[in-house]
PDB file of C-alpha atoms in Angstrom:
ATOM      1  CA  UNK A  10     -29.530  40.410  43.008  1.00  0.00           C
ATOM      2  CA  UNK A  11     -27.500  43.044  45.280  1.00  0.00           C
ATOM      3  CA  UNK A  12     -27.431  45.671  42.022  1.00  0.00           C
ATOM      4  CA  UNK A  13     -30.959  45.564  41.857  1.00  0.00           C
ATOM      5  CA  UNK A  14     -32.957  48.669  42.440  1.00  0.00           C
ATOM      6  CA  UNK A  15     -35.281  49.250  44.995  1.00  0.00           C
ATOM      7  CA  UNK A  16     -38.498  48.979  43.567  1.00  0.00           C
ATOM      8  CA  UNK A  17     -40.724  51.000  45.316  1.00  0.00           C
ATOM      9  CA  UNK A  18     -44.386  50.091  44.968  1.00  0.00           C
ATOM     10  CA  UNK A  19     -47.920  52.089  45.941  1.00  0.00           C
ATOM     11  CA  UNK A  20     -48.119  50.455  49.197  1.00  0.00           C
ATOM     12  CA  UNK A  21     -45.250  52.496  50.271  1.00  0.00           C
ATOM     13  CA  UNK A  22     -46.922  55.360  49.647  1.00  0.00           C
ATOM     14  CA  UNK A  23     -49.999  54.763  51.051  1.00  0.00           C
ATOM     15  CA  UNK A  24     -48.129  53.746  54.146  1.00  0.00           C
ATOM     16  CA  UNK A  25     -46.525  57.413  54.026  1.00  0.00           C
ATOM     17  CA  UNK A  26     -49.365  58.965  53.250  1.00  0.00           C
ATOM     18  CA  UNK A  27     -51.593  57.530  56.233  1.00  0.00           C
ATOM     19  CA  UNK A  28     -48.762  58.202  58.779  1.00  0.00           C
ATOM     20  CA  UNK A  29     -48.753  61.516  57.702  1.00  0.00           C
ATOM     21  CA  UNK A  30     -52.261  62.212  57.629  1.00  0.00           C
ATOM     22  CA  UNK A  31     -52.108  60.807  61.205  1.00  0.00           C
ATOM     23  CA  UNK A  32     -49.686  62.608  62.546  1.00  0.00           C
ATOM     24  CA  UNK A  33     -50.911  65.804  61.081  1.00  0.00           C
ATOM     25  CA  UNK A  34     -54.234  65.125  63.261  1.00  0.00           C
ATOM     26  CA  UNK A  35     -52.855  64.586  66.165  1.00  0.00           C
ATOM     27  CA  UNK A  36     -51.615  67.914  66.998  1.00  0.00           C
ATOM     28  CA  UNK A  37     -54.480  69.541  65.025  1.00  0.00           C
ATOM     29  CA  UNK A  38     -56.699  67.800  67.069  1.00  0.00           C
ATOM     30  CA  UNK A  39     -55.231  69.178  70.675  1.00  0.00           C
ATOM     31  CA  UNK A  40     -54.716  72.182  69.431  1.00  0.00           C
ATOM     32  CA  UNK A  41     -58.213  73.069  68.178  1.00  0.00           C
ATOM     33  CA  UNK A  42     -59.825  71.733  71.710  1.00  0.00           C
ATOM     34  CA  UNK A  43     -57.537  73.133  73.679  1.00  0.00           C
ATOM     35  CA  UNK A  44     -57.718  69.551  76.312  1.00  0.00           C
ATOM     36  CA  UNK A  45     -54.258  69.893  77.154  1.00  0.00           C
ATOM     37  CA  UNK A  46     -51.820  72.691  78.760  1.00  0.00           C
ATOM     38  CA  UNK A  47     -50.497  75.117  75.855  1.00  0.00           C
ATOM     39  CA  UNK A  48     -46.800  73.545  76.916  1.00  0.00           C
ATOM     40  CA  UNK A  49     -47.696  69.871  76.229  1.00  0.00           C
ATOM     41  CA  UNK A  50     -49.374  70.839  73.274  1.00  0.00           C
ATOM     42  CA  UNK A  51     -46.368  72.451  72.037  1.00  0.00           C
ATOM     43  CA  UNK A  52     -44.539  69.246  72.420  1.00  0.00           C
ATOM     44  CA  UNK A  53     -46.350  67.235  71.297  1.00  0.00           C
ATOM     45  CA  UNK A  54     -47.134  69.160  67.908  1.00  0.00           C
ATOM     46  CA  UNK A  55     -42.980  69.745  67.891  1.00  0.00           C
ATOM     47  CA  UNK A  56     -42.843  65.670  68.057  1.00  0.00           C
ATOM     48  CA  UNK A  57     -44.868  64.652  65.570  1.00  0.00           C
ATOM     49  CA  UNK A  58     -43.628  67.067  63.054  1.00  0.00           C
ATOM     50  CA  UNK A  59     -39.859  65.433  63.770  1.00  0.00           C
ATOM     51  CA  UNK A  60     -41.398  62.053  63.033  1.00  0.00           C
ATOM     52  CA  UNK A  61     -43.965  63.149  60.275  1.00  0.00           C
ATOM     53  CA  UNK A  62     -40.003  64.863  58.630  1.00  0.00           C
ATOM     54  CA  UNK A  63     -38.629  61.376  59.011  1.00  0.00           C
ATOM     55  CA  UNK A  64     -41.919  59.894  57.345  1.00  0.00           C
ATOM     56  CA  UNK A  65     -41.361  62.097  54.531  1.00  0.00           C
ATOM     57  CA  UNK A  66     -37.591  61.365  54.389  1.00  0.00           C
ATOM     58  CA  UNK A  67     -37.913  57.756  54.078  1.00  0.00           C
ATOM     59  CA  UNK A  68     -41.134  57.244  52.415  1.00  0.00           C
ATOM     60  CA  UNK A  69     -41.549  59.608  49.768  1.00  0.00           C
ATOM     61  CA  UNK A  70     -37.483  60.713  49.517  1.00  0.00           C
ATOM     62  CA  UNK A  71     -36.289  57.251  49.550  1.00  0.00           C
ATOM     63  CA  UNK A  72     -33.593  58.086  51.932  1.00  0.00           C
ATOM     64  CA  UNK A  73     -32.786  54.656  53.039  1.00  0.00           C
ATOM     65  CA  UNK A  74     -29.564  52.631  53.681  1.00  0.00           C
ATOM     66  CA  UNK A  75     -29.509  51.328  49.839  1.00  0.00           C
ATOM     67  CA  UNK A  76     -26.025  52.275  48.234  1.00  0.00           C
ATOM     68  CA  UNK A  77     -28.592  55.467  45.909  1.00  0.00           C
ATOM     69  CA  UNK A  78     -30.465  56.348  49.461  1.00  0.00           C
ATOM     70  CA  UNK A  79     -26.957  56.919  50.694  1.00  0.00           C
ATOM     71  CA  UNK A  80     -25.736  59.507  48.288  1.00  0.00           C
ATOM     72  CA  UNK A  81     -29.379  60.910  48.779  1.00  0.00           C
ATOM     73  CA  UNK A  82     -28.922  60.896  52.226  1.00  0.00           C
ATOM     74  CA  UNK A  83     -25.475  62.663  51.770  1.00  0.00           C
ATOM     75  CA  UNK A  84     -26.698  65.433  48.964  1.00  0.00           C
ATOM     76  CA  UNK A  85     -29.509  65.877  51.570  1.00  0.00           C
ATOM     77  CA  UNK A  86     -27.401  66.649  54.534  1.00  0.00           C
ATOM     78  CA  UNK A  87     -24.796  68.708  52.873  1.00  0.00           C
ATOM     79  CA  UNK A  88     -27.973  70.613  51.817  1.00  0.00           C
ATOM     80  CA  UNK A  89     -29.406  71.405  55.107  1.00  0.00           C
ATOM     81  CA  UNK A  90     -25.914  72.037  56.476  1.00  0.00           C
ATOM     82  CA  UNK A  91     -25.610  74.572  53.748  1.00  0.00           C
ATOM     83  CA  UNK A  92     -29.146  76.261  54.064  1.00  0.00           C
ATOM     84  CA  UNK A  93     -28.361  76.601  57.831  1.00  0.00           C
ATOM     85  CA  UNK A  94     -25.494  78.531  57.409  1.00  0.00           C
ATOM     86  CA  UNK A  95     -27.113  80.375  55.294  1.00  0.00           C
ATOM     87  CA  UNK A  96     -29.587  81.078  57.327  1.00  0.00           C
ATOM     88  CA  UNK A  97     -27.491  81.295  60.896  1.00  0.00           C
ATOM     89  CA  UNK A  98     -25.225  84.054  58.962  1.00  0.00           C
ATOM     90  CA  UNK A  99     -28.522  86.178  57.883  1.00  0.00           C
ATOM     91  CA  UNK A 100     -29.457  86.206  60.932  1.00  0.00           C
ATOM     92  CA  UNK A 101     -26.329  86.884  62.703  1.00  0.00           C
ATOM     93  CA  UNK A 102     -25.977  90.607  60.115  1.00  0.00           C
ATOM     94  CA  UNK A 103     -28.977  91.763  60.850  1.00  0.00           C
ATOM     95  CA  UNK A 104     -28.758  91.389  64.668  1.00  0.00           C
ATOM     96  CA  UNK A 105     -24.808  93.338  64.093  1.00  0.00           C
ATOM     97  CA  UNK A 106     -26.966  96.010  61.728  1.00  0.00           C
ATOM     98  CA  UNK A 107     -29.843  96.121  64.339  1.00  0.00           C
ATOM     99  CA  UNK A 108     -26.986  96.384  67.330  1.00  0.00           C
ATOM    100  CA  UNK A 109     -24.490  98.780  65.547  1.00  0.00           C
ATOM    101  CA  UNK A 110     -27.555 101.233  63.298  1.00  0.00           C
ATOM    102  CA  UNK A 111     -28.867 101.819  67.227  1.00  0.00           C
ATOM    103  CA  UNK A 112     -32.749 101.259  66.121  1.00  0.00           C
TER     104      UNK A 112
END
């Protein structure tokens, strides 16, 4: 019963897909009327993208705590880890090229 895999059935994705949806609204919403100051809207369109990234994680990714979501979970984080540096190095030449070419 333990080795059995998870079975993962529409329902789960509907449930994905509706938190999604609503959490793509949310922020739409304040930021097309404007009803809030520019700096809450800001935060609150920063928060539900962290929790619409988790809703994606676990719903559509499977990254769960089953014994596969686990080595998911790890190939995912040595991933980002990887893309970061990539990305932190980038931009850490071109500021030295931008500092030492004098433009």
């Amino acid at each position: 019963m333990a080795n059995q895999p998870h079975q993962t059935g529409y329902g789960d994705y509907i449930k994905g897909f509706i938190a999604s949806l609503i959490l793509t609204i949310i922020p739409f919403y304040f930021a097309a009327t404007k009803s809030l100051p520019t700096t809450t809207t800001v935060m609150i369109l920063v928060a539900c993208a962290v929790v619409q990234l988790v809703v994606h994680l676990v719903y559509f990714l499977h990254l769960d705590r089953s014994e596969k979501g686990m080595w998911n979970s790890m190939s995912f984080v040595f991933t980002s880890v990887i893309v970061l540096i990539l990305i932190a190095g980038s931009v850490w030449i071109m500021v030295n090229l931008h500092e030492n070419m004098l433009l």
